[in-house]
Amino acid sequence: MAKYKHIEVPKNGKAITVKKKKLKIPNNPIIPVIEGDGIGRDIMKATRRVVDAAVKKAYKGRKRIVWMDIFAGERANELYGEWMPQETFDAIKQYKVALKGPLTTPIGGGFRSLNVTLRQVLNLYACVRPVSWFKGVGSPVVHPEKLNVVIYRENTEDVYAGIEWKKGSKDAKKVIAWLNKSMKTNIRTDSGIGVKPISVTGTKRLVRKAIQFAIDKKRSSVTFVHKGNIMKYTEGAFRDWGYQVAIAEFRNKIVTEDELWSKYKGKMPKGKILIKDRIADSMFQQVLTRPDEYDVLATPNLNGDYLSDACAAQTGGLGMAPGANIGDYIGLFEATHGTAPKYADKDVINPGSLILSAAMMLEYLGWGKAAELIEKGIQKTITKKTVTYDLHRQMKGAKKIGTSQYATNIINNM
Ligand code: NAP
């Protein structure tokens, strides 16, 4: 077992291992947990309590999570003098499944996003964000119940690859001079430059996961969301490679939208998954105007980032938006939102997103019964109209409660 400087490995838990290309989950798995900055401190406490209670209730003591604190962001800087210590990566690699609170990223300068670094270094190439509505939650749309999508967002490339040069820097000047001279472009010399790589490898492994998920969970369609009319060789290629994977690897399980009309007269054959694509701008209005026509969405990195917040807004906002970063045999579960610093340490923020992310984690462990109890607890708490400020302001006649009380109510309502 690896020796860590500041991480204390609990003696009463066991590591998750990989056997025959499958995760082997002991009854007492050690789960590394990054508390996170800002509201991370509020929501992680609440989440751990809810998860422990759900697992206890579901398995009557036969199973339990053994949490292991690991460090990133402000807490890591205090302990190690660096924001993202190597042993944090090592621990997630060793223990395979981890839970994470939000981490601060400076805008327009400073260090690179720790969140993006974690996803890239650990090769967590699929960011999975389910968005659906809990009955009773206020919404800016008339029929929030019609939206029930799972976004599969590519997580390692696109403009998030971090390849960019500041306006006026030596490197920016060099790149601009080379492009203008050798490639006959006409880039203004006072430009900042960013590079947008989208690869066959990155696209195909993401799309493969999205389609496999749709098959496993009997979902109806997978839609590629791209801006391929403008960015032909990156986003357009994402679409083309997506169809290639669908046809080459899932031929008997899928029907493309073209085939739906050319072979099946617009009537979807039973048990097949419809593969279609939409241009990103159109997709943003489609999720508002025809949400029930969409199911699994597979997107390049930036589109998925925008789209998941936009979809979350329809179903209660960022307080209800869970997520997971999944690679081959590693899963890092985290909420869609950030550190919301103005609410930090005030015991007011909605822990729902992180709690639901933890429920996704339980599902990933194969502990679906505990995950179901959490969803049930949240639904009942909302039905009883005892909610945090964000849901309170969208609901008539609700009672506003704090983060820790909300967690207690979820536990009592499981
Ligand atoms: P944010 O932290 O997501 O917060 C923006 C707003 O969203 C909040 O002011 C609040 O809106 C609402 N919100 C967020 N979390 C909520 C929750 N749990 N319950 C209810 N409402 C919630 O975005 P930001 O202010 O742009 O970013 C702050 C920092 O977080 C930045 O450093 C950013 O880089 C970082 N960030 C980290 C991650 C990550 O760790 N994965 C993701 C995104 C951003 P109201 O004020 O209207 O209530």
Tab-separated table of C-alpha atoms and ligand atoms in Angstrom:
chain	number	residue	atom	x	y	z
A	1	MET	CA	0.000	0.000	0.000
A	2	ALA	CA	1.289	3.450	-0.946
A	3	LYS	CA	2.582	5.685	1.875
A	4	TYR	CA	0.971	9.092	2.000
A	5	LYS	CA	2.214	12.287	3.600
A	6	HIS	CA	-1.048	13.805	4.827
A	7	ILE	CA	-3.654	11.221	3.851
A	8	GLU	CA	-4.583	8.830	6.634
A	9	VAL	CA	-5.680	5.503	5.224
A	10	PRO	CA	-8.472	4.083	7.408
A	11	LYS	CA	-7.755	0.646	8.837
A	12	ASN	CA	-11.369	-0.539	8.775
A	13	GLY	CA	-11.891	-0.285	4.996
A	14	LYS	CA	-10.762	-2.077	1.854
A	15	ALA	CA	-9.696	-0.759	-1.545
A	16	ILE	CA	-11.889	-1.274	-4.605
A	17	THR	CA	-9.985	-3.353	-7.159
A	18	VAL	CA	-10.338	-4.239	-10.837
A	19	LYS	CA	-10.800	-7.925	-11.724
A	20	LYS	CA	-11.529	-9.169	-15.251
A	21	LYS	CA	-12.271	-5.639	-16.494
A	22	LYS	CA	-14.817	-5.092	-13.730
A	23	LEU	CA	-14.730	-3.163	-10.466
A	24	LYS	CA	-14.723	-5.437	-7.440
A	25	ILE	CA	-16.501	-3.669	-4.599
A	26	PRO	CA	-15.933	-4.835	-1.016
A	27	ASN	CA	-18.666	-4.299	1.596
A	28	ASN	CA	-16.539	-1.621	3.262
A	29	PRO	CA	-14.916	0.292	0.354
A	30	ILE	CA	-12.536	3.142	1.145
A	31	ILE	CA	-13.867	6.185	-0.704
A	32	PRO	CA	-11.493	9.164	-0.999
A	33	VAL	CA	-13.259	12.482	-0.514
A	34	ILE	CA	-12.166	16.023	-1.419
A	35	GLU	CA	-14.221	18.389	0.712
A	36	GLY	CA	-13.789	21.329	-1.673
A	37	ASP	CA	-13.584	25.107	-1.250
A	38	GLY	CA	-16.349	27.593	-0.394
A	39	ILE	CA	-19.703	25.844	0.011
A	40	GLY	CA	-17.873	22.522	-0.289
A	41	ARG	CA	-17.494	22.678	3.480
A	42	ASP	CA	-21.288	22.946	3.962
A	43	ILE	CA	-22.470	20.444	1.376
A	44	MET	CA	-19.898	17.699	1.944
A	45	LYS	CA	-20.797	17.360	5.627
A	46	ALA	CA	-24.480	17.113	4.713
A	47	THR	CA	-23.788	14.618	1.917
A	48	ARG	CA	-21.729	12.250	4.021
A	49	ARG	CA	-24.476	12.112	6.638
A	50	VAL	CA	-27.154	11.379	4.035
A	51	VAL	CA	-25.068	8.693	2.290
A	52	ASP	CA	-24.179	6.966	5.561
A	53	ALA	CA	-27.833	6.941	6.606
A	54	ALA	CA	-29.021	5.601	3.232
A	55	VAL	CA	-26.437	2.798	3.171
A	56	LYS	CA	-27.220	1.858	6.767
A	57	LYS	CA	-30.941	1.756	6.079
A	58	ALA	CA	-30.568	-0.154	2.798
A	59	TYR	CA	-28.094	-2.802	3.989
A	60	LYS	CA	-28.666	-2.918	7.773
A	61	GLY	CA	-24.947	-2.688	8.556
A	62	ARG	CA	-23.795	-5.322	6.028
A	63	LYS	CA	-22.266	-2.599	3.855
A	64	ARG	CA	-20.776	0.757	4.687
A	65	ILE	CA	-18.672	3.485	3.098
A	66	VAL	CA	-15.335	4.152	4.780
A	67	TRP	CA	-14.514	7.770	3.939
A	68	MET	CA	-10.896	8.866	3.502
A	69	ASP	CA	-10.106	12.602	3.352
A	70	ILE	CA	-7.798	13.628	0.535
A	71	PHE	CA	-6.865	17.186	-0.313
A	72	ALA	CA	-7.072	19.717	-3.146
A	73	GLY	CA	-7.595	23.470	-3.404
A	74	GLU	CA	-7.318	25.766	-0.389
A	75	ARG	CA	-7.006	22.957	2.162
A	76	ALA	CA	-4.212	21.325	0.158
A	77	ASN	CA	-2.427	24.646	-0.114
A	78	GLU	CA	-2.499	24.976	3.684
A	79	LEU	CA	-1.225	21.434	4.219
A	80	TYR	CA	1.233	20.891	1.355
A	81	GLY	CA	1.912	24.412	0.030
A	82	GLU	CA	0.438	23.351	-3.318
A	83	TRP	CA	-3.100	23.304	-4.701
A	84	MET	CA	-3.124	19.829	-6.206
A	85	PRO	CA	-0.619	17.463	-4.563
A	86	GLN	CA	0.513	14.368	-6.405
A	87	GLU	CA	-0.776	12.089	-3.637
A	88	THR	CA	-4.332	13.256	-4.337
A	89	PHE	CA	-4.060	11.846	-7.856
A	90	ASP	CA	-2.350	8.722	-6.490
A	91	ALA	CA	-5.109	8.099	-3.942
A	92	ILE	CA	-7.912	8.405	-6.512
A	93	LYS	CA	-6.017	6.079	-8.856
A	94	GLN	CA	-5.481	3.575	-6.069
A	95	TYR	CA	-9.003	3.631	-4.589
A	96	LYS	CA	-10.866	4.063	-7.936
A	97	VAL	CA	-14.088	5.772	-6.813
A	98	ALA	CA	-14.076	9.193	-5.155
A	99	LEU	CA	-16.384	12.052	-4.170
A	100	LYS	CA	-15.407	15.685	-4.674
A	101	GLY	CA	-16.649	19.120	-3.601
A	102	PRO	CA	-16.165	22.197	-5.817
A	103	LEU	CA	-12.775	23.897	-6.179
A	104	THR	CA	-12.035	27.558	-6.919
A	105	THR	CA	-10.543	28.563	-10.271
A	106	PRO	CA	-9.279	32.101	-10.901
A	107	ILE	CA	-10.648	33.802	-14.061
A	108	GLY	CA	-8.422	35.337	-16.726
A	109	GLY	CA	-5.102	34.388	-15.071
A	110	GLY	CA	-3.613	32.493	-12.111
A	111	PHE	CA	-3.403	28.718	-12.020
A	112	ARG	CA	-5.292	26.388	-14.360
A	113	SER	CA	-8.572	24.867	-13.220
A	114	LEU	CA	-7.907	22.142	-10.661
A	115	ASN	CA	-11.146	20.493	-11.737
A	116	VAL	CA	-10.053	20.313	-15.362
A	117	THR	CA	-6.576	19.117	-14.313
A	118	LEU	CA	-8.055	16.277	-12.262
A	119	ARG	CA	-10.207	15.126	-15.195
A	120	GLN	CA	-7.340	15.282	-17.658
A	121	VAL	CA	-4.628	13.710	-15.516
A	122	LEU	CA	-6.892	10.846	-14.419
A	123	ASN	CA	-8.259	10.513	-17.961
A	124	LEU	CA	-11.845	10.810	-16.759
A	125	TYR	CA	-13.074	11.281	-20.286
A	126	ALA	CA	-16.846	11.193	-19.823
A	127	CYS	CA	-18.599	13.829	-17.759
A	128	VAL	CA	-22.048	12.432	-17.057
A	129	ARG	CA	-24.804	14.821	-15.983
A	130	PRO	CA	-28.378	13.577	-15.610
A	131	VAL	CA	-31.046	16.289	-15.499
A	132	SER	CA	-34.609	15.500	-14.493
A	133	TRP	CA	-37.275	17.155	-12.399
A	134	PHE	CA	-38.360	16.377	-8.851
A	135	LYS	CA	-42.110	16.847	-8.505
A	136	GLY	CA	-42.992	20.103	-6.794
A	137	VAL	CA	-39.781	22.019	-7.561
A	138	GLY	CA	-40.510	25.455	-9.044
A	139	SER	CA	-39.334	26.012	-12.595
A	140	PRO	CA	-39.186	28.823	-15.150
A	141	VAL	CA	-40.801	26.509	-17.739
A	142	VAL	CA	-44.413	25.294	-17.895
A	143	HIS	CA	-43.619	21.568	-18.191
A	144	PRO	CA	-40.374	20.792	-16.369
A	145	GLU	CA	-41.448	17.132	-16.109
A	146	LYS	CA	-40.870	16.765	-19.851
A	147	LEU	CA	-37.107	17.186	-19.523
A	148	ASN	CA	-35.297	13.973	-18.611
A	149	VAL	CA	-31.882	13.922	-20.241
A	150	VAL	CA	-28.465	12.508	-19.455
A	151	ILE	CA	-25.631	14.605	-20.848
A	152	TYR	CA	-22.420	12.794	-21.821
A	153	ARG	CA	-19.869	15.583	-22.158
A	154	GLU	CA	-16.371	14.902	-23.497
A	155	ASN	CA	-14.091	15.845	-20.644
A	156	THR	CA	-10.468	15.986	-21.789
A	157	GLU	CA	-10.100	18.054	-24.946
A	158	ASP	CA	-11.766	20.805	-27.036
A	159	VAL	CA	-10.999	24.371	-25.867
A	160	TYR	CA	-10.546	22.933	-22.359
A	161	ALA	CA	-7.243	21.367	-23.408
A	162	GLY	CA	-5.634	24.487	-21.923
A	163	ILE	CA	-3.617	25.327	-25.042
A	164	GLU	CA	-3.739	29.106	-25.207
A	165	TRP	CA	-1.424	32.086	-25.423
A	166	LYS	CA	-1.919	35.565	-24.003
A	167	LYS	CA	-2.263	38.505	-26.362
A	168	GLY	CA	1.143	40.125	-27.014
A	169	SER	CA	3.154	37.216	-25.530
A	170	LYS	CA	6.180	35.873	-27.403
A	171	ASP	CA	4.362	32.596	-28.064
A	172	ALA	CA	1.161	34.273	-29.280
A	173	LYS	CA	3.200	36.425	-31.680
A	174	LYS	CA	5.066	33.350	-32.914
A	175	VAL	CA	1.857	31.369	-33.527
A	176	ILE	CA	0.130	34.308	-35.257
A	177	ALA	CA	3.152	35.011	-37.465
A	178	TRP	CA	3.376	31.348	-38.464
A	179	LEU	CA	-0.349	31.059	-39.226
A	180	ASN	CA	-0.482	34.306	-41.186
A	181	LYS	CA	2.632	33.452	-43.171
A	182	SER	CA	2.445	29.716	-43.735
A	183	MET	CA	-1.306	29.159	-43.587
A	184	LYS	CA	-2.266	32.438	-45.255
A	185	THR	CA	-4.619	33.380	-42.410
A	186	ASN	CA	-5.388	36.950	-41.476
A	187	ILE	CA	-5.286	36.994	-37.671
A	188	ARG	CA	-5.040	40.385	-35.955
A	189	THR	CA	-1.717	40.732	-34.157
A	190	ASP	CA	-3.494	41.942	-31.003
A	191	SER	CA	-5.286	38.586	-30.570
A	192	GLY	CA	-5.089	36.047	-27.768
A	193	ILE	CA	-4.912	32.551	-29.244
A	194	GLY	CA	-6.568	29.302	-28.141
A	195	VAL	CA	-6.421	25.859	-29.748
A	196	LYS	CA	-9.405	23.522	-30.030
A	197	PRO	CA	-8.311	19.900	-30.533
A	198	ILE	CA	-11.034	17.274	-31.011
A	199	SER	CA	-9.732	13.780	-31.721
A	200	VAL	CA	-11.126	10.517	-33.070
A	201	THR	CA	-9.936	8.846	-29.850
A	202	GLY	CA	-11.600	11.345	-27.499
A	203	THR	CA	-14.831	11.402	-29.487
A	204	LYS	CA	-15.243	7.686	-30.056
A	205	ARG	CA	-14.647	6.597	-26.465
A	206	LEU	CA	-17.153	9.216	-25.235
A	207	VAL	CA	-19.822	8.315	-27.782
A	208	ARG	CA	-19.268	4.607	-27.103
A	209	LYS	CA	-19.992	5.179	-23.386
A	210	ALA	CA	-23.089	7.263	-24.165
A	211	ILE	CA	-24.580	4.638	-26.499
A	212	GLN	CA	-23.737	1.783	-24.135
A	213	PHE	CA	-25.469	3.684	-21.328
A	214	ALA	CA	-28.552	4.203	-23.539
A	215	ILE	CA	-28.647	0.461	-24.262
A	216	ASP	CA	-28.093	-0.602	-20.632
A	217	LYS	CA	-30.747	1.754	-19.282
A	218	LYS	CA	-33.189	1.240	-22.177
A	219	ARG	CA	-33.200	4.920	-23.099
A	220	SER	CA	-34.767	5.928	-26.424
A	221	SER	CA	-32.195	8.060	-28.267
A	222	VAL	CA	-28.674	9.468	-28.351
A	223	THR	CA	-28.230	12.942	-29.881
A	224	PHE	CA	-24.836	14.364	-30.889
A	225	VAL	CA	-24.813	18.102	-30.139
A	226	HIS	CA	-22.251	19.980	-32.236
A	227	LYS	CA	-21.545	23.202	-34.081
A	228	GLY	CA	-20.308	21.354	-37.151
A	229	ASN	CA	-21.731	23.813	-39.665
A	230	ILE	CA	-19.091	26.341	-38.560
A	231	MET	CA	-16.294	24.255	-36.984
A	232	LYS	CA	-16.268	21.527	-39.606
A	233	TYR	CA	-13.087	19.659	-38.720
A	234	THR	CA	-13.610	19.634	-34.960
A	235	GLU	CA	-17.335	19.713	-34.099
A	236	GLY	CA	-18.424	18.468	-37.536
A	237	ALA	CA	-15.941	15.632	-37.207
A	238	PHE	CA	-17.311	14.867	-33.715
A	239	ARG	CA	-20.686	14.271	-35.354
A	240	ASP	CA	-19.234	12.110	-38.175
A	241	TRP	CA	-17.097	10.002	-35.840
A	242	GLY	CA	-20.112	9.628	-33.540
A	243	TYR	CA	-22.164	8.070	-36.344
A	244	GLN	CA	-19.163	5.881	-37.266
A	245	VAL	CA	-19.038	4.379	-33.752
A	246	ALA	CA	-22.804	3.898	-33.691
A	247	ILE	CA	-22.838	2.040	-37.004
A	248	ALA	CA	-19.590	0.091	-36.650
A	249	GLU	CA	-20.049	-1.032	-33.038
A	250	PHE	CA	-23.798	-1.017	-32.308
A	251	ARG	CA	-25.313	-1.829	-35.733
A	252	ASN	CA	-28.003	-4.198	-34.427
A	253	LYS	CA	-29.037	-1.932	-31.606
A	254	ILE	CA	-29.412	1.442	-33.318
A	255	VAL	CA	-31.245	3.240	-36.109
A	256	THR	CA	-29.995	6.577	-37.445
A	257	GLU	CA	-32.447	9.395	-38.057
A	258	ASP	CA	-31.859	9.093	-41.831
A	259	GLU	CA	-32.688	5.384	-41.705
A	260	LEU	CA	-35.765	6.082	-39.613
A	261	TRP	CA	-37.271	7.833	-42.629
A	262	SER	CA	-35.608	5.933	-45.509
A	263	LYS	CA	-36.240	2.426	-44.087
A	264	TYR	CA	-38.918	2.670	-41.408
A	265	LYS	CA	-41.248	5.446	-42.683
A	266	GLY	CA	-40.667	7.474	-39.540
A	267	LYS	CA	-41.867	4.725	-37.181
A	268	MET	CA	-39.227	3.733	-34.685
A	269	PRO	CA	-38.689	-0.079	-34.565
A	270	LYS	CA	-39.145	-1.527	-31.062
A	271	GLY	CA	-36.129	-1.987	-28.814
A	272	LYS	CA	-33.749	0.138	-30.938
A	273	ILE	CA	-32.039	3.372	-30.029
A	274	LEU	CA	-32.414	6.358	-32.330
A	275	ILE	CA	-29.147	8.095	-33.173
A	276	LYS	CA	-29.508	11.713	-34.285
A	277	ASP	CA	-27.606	14.984	-34.234
A	278	ARG	CA	-28.462	18.630	-33.668
A	279	ILE	CA	-26.566	21.864	-34.128
A	280	ALA	CA	-25.790	23.322	-30.697
A	281	ASP	CA	-27.690	26.617	-31.026
A	282	SER	CA	-30.792	24.801	-32.205
A	283	MET	CA	-30.406	22.314	-29.350
A	284	PHE	CA	-30.629	25.100	-26.758
A	285	GLN	CA	-34.108	25.989	-28.034
A	286	GLN	CA	-35.094	22.349	-28.540
A	287	VAL	CA	-34.544	21.540	-24.857
A	288	LEU	CA	-36.983	24.355	-24.103
A	289	THR	CA	-39.567	23.782	-26.823
A	290	ARG	CA	-39.474	19.981	-27.368
A	291	PRO	CA	-37.664	18.541	-24.325
A	292	ASP	CA	-39.415	15.170	-24.483
A	293	GLU	CA	-37.847	14.402	-27.872
A	294	TYR	CA	-34.401	14.139	-26.285
A	295	ASP	CA	-32.862	11.576	-23.997
A	296	VAL	CA	-29.091	10.930	-23.949
A	297	LEU	CA	-27.039	13.851	-25.326
A	298	ALA	CA	-23.398	13.314	-26.376
A	299	THR	CA	-21.431	16.531	-26.710
A	300	PRO	CA	-17.944	17.971	-27.062
A	301	ASN	CA	-16.599	19.598	-23.907
A	302	LEU	CA	-17.777	23.220	-24.170
A	303	ASN	CA	-21.272	22.471	-25.530
A	304	GLY	CA	-21.854	20.018	-22.691
A	305	ASP	CA	-20.736	22.526	-20.085
A	306	TYR	CA	-23.195	25.165	-21.318
A	307	LEU	CA	-26.000	22.726	-21.970
A	308	SER	CA	-25.904	21.088	-18.544
A	309	ASP	CA	-26.333	24.411	-16.703
A	310	ALA	CA	-29.105	25.450	-19.113
A	311	CYS	CA	-30.960	22.164	-18.597
A	312	ALA	CA	-30.437	22.333	-14.827
A	313	ALA	CA	-32.086	25.773	-14.799
A	314	GLN	CA	-35.319	24.148	-16.018
A	315	THR	CA	-35.464	21.624	-13.191
A	316	GLY	CA	-34.616	23.653	-10.101
A	317	GLY	CA	-31.194	25.131	-10.835
A	318	LEU	CA	-27.663	24.290	-9.812
A	319	GLY	CA	-28.737	23.081	-6.393
A	320	MET	CA	-30.239	20.029	-8.112
A	321	ALA	CA	-27.577	19.204	-10.723
A	322	PRO	CA	-25.430	16.113	-10.075
A	323	GLY	CA	-22.500	14.837	-12.092
A	324	ALA	CA	-19.788	12.232	-12.499
A	325	ASN	CA	-16.436	12.105	-14.259
A	326	ILE	CA	-15.873	8.592	-15.501
A	327	GLY	CA	-12.876	6.960	-17.134
A	328	ASP	CA	-11.939	3.331	-17.517
A	329	TYR	CA	-12.351	1.964	-13.966
A	330	ILE	CA	-12.114	5.351	-12.203
A	331	GLY	CA	-15.104	7.478	-11.193
A	332	LEU	CA	-14.971	10.911	-9.581
A	333	PHE	CA	-18.386	12.169	-8.555
A	334	GLU	CA	-19.107	15.883	-8.156
A	335	ALA	CA	-21.872	18.482	-8.434
A	336	THR	CA	-22.180	20.596	-11.588
A	337	HIS	CA	-21.925	23.862	-9.650
A	338	GLY	CA	-18.909	25.698	-8.226
A	339	THR	CA	-17.873	27.056	-4.837
A	340	ALA	CA	-20.557	29.818	-4.664
A	341	PRO	CA	-18.275	31.744	-2.243
A	342	LYS	CA	-20.918	34.219	-1.068
A	343	TYR	CA	-22.799	31.366	0.621
A	344	ALA	CA	-19.786	29.572	2.131
A	345	ASP	CA	-19.977	28.523	5.804
A	346	LYS	CA	-23.476	30.010	6.181
A	347	ASP	CA	-25.378	26.691	6.312
A	348	VAL	CA	-27.863	27.917	3.687
A	349	ILE	CA	-26.846	26.364	0.362
A	350	ASN	CA	-28.651	23.429	-1.246
A	351	PRO	CA	-26.587	20.240	-0.832
A	352	GLY	CA	-28.890	18.446	-3.324
A	353	SER	CA	-26.456	18.375	-6.251
A	354	LEU	CA	-23.672	16.761	-4.263
A	355	ILE	CA	-26.082	14.395	-2.518
A	356	LEU	CA	-27.442	13.305	-5.916
A	357	SER	CA	-23.864	12.960	-7.223
A	358	ALA	CA	-23.204	10.658	-4.274
A	359	ALA	CA	-26.361	8.723	-5.210
A	360	MET	CA	-24.874	8.302	-8.708
A	361	MET	CA	-21.728	7.033	-7.001
A	362	LEU	CA	-23.721	4.463	-5.029
A	363	GLU	CA	-25.366	3.340	-8.265
A	364	TYR	CA	-21.880	3.020	-9.819
A	365	LEU	CA	-20.863	0.806	-6.881
A	366	GLY	CA	-23.908	-1.343	-7.567
A	367	TRP	CA	-25.589	-0.100	-4.365
A	368	GLY	CA	-28.754	0.996	-6.153
A	369	LYS	CA	-31.005	0.378	-3.157
A	370	ALA	CA	-29.217	3.095	-1.159
A	371	ALA	CA	-29.310	5.461	-4.148
A	372	GLU	CA	-33.071	4.952	-4.442
A	373	LEU	CA	-33.548	5.757	-0.756
A	374	ILE	CA	-31.715	9.059	-1.249
A	375	GLU	CA	-33.920	10.021	-4.195
A	376	LYS	CA	-36.982	9.060	-2.214
A	377	GLY	CA	-35.804	11.161	0.755
A	378	ILE	CA	-35.233	14.194	-1.467
A	379	GLN	CA	-38.597	13.812	-3.224
A	380	LYS	CA	-40.491	13.528	0.057
A	381	THR	CA	-38.660	16.501	1.573
A	382	ILE	CA	-39.600	18.607	-1.461
A	383	THR	CA	-43.184	17.344	-1.395
A	384	LYS	CA	-43.387	18.401	2.261
A	385	LYS	CA	-42.179	21.844	1.121
A	386	THR	CA	-39.219	22.122	3.488
A	387	VAL	CA	-36.402	23.314	1.251
A	388	THR	CA	-33.277	25.471	1.025
A	389	TYR	CA	-33.403	29.129	-0.116
A	390	ASP	CA	-32.914	28.403	-3.839
A	391	LEU	CA	-35.928	26.091	-4.082
A	392	HIS	CA	-37.892	28.201	-1.587
A	393	ARG	CA	-37.772	31.247	-3.867
A	394	GLN	CA	-39.291	29.206	-6.697
A	395	MET	CA	-42.018	27.452	-4.636
A	396	LYS	CA	-45.263	28.795	-3.228
A	397	GLY	CA	-45.982	28.122	0.460
A	398	ALA	CA	-42.648	26.416	1.191
A	399	LYS	CA	-40.664	26.677	4.433
A	400	LYS	CA	-37.036	27.793	4.099
A	401	ILE	CA	-34.500	25.653	5.991
A	402	GLY	CA	-30.692	25.489	6.120
A	403	THR	CA	-28.250	22.995	4.615
A	404	SER	CA	-27.862	20.755	7.669
A	405	GLN	CA	-31.594	20.712	8.469
A	406	TYR	CA	-32.349	19.851	4.819
A	407	ALA	CA	-29.968	16.882	5.083
A	408	THR	CA	-31.646	15.783	8.336
A	409	ASN	CA	-35.071	15.998	6.683
A	410	ILE	CA	-33.866	13.898	3.727
A	411	ILE	CA	-32.620	11.263	6.185
A	412	ASN	CA	-35.916	11.290	8.096
A	413	ASN	CA	-37.885	11.032	4.851
A	414	MET	CA	-36.033	8.069	3.319
B	1	NAP	P1	-21.157	28.693	-8.847
B	1	NAP	O1	-20.231	28.498	-7.727
B	1	NAP	O2	-21.720	27.471	-9.476
B	1	NAP	O3	-22.337	29.631	-8.335
B	1	NAP	C1	-23.136	30.435	-9.182
B	1	NAP	C2	-24.545	30.555	-8.622
B	1	NAP	O4	-25.241	29.333	-8.816
B	1	NAP	C3	-24.651	30.806	-7.121
B	1	NAP	O5	-24.471	32.156	-6.804
B	1	NAP	C4	-26.068	30.325	-6.878
B	1	NAP	O6	-27.015	31.222	-7.448
B	1	NAP	C5	-26.126	29.082	-7.746
B	1	NAP	N1	-25.662	27.879	-7.039
B	1	NAP	C6	-24.471	27.262	-7.108
B	1	NAP	N2	-24.436	26.191	-6.324
B	1	NAP	C7	-25.643	26.115	-5.728
B	1	NAP	C8	-26.222	25.220	-4.788
B	1	NAP	N3	-25.556	24.170	-4.272
B	1	NAP	N4	-27.481	25.464	-4.379
B	1	NAP	C9	-28.170	26.507	-4.845
B	1	NAP	N5	-27.690	27.394	-5.735
B	1	NAP	C10	-26.434	27.188	-6.176
B	1	NAP	O7	-20.467	29.509	-10.032
B	1	NAP	P2	-19.428	30.724	-9.993
B	1	NAP	O8	-19.840	31.685	-8.917
B	1	NAP	O9	-19.335	31.163	-11.375
B	1	NAP	O10	-18.050	30.055	-9.594
B	1	NAP	C11	-17.442	30.125	-8.301
B	1	NAP	C12	-16.131	29.344	-8.343
B	1	NAP	O11	-16.411	27.945	-8.535
B	1	NAP	C13	-15.187	29.749	-9.477
B	1	NAP	O12	-13.882	29.758	-8.967
B	1	NAP	C14	-15.352	28.629	-10.499
B	1	NAP	O13	-14.237	28.449	-11.300
B	1	NAP	C15	-15.580	27.445	-9.595
B	1	NAP	N6	-16.281	26.328	-10.242
B	1	NAP	C16	-15.898	25.079	-9.868
B	1	NAP	C17	-16.546	23.967	-10.380
B	1	NAP	C18	-16.092	22.614	-9.921
B	1	NAP	O14	-15.453	22.482	-8.893
B	1	NAP	N7	-16.406	21.549	-10.643
B	1	NAP	C19	-17.598	24.123	-11.276
B	1	NAP	C20	-18.005	25.417	-11.616
B	1	NAP	C21	-17.335	26.512	-11.093
B	1	NAP	P3	-27.830	32.326	-6.622
B	1	NAP	O15	-26.860	33.306	-6.118
B	1	NAP	O16	-28.769	32.875	-7.654
B	1	NAP	O17	-28.570	31.633	-5.529
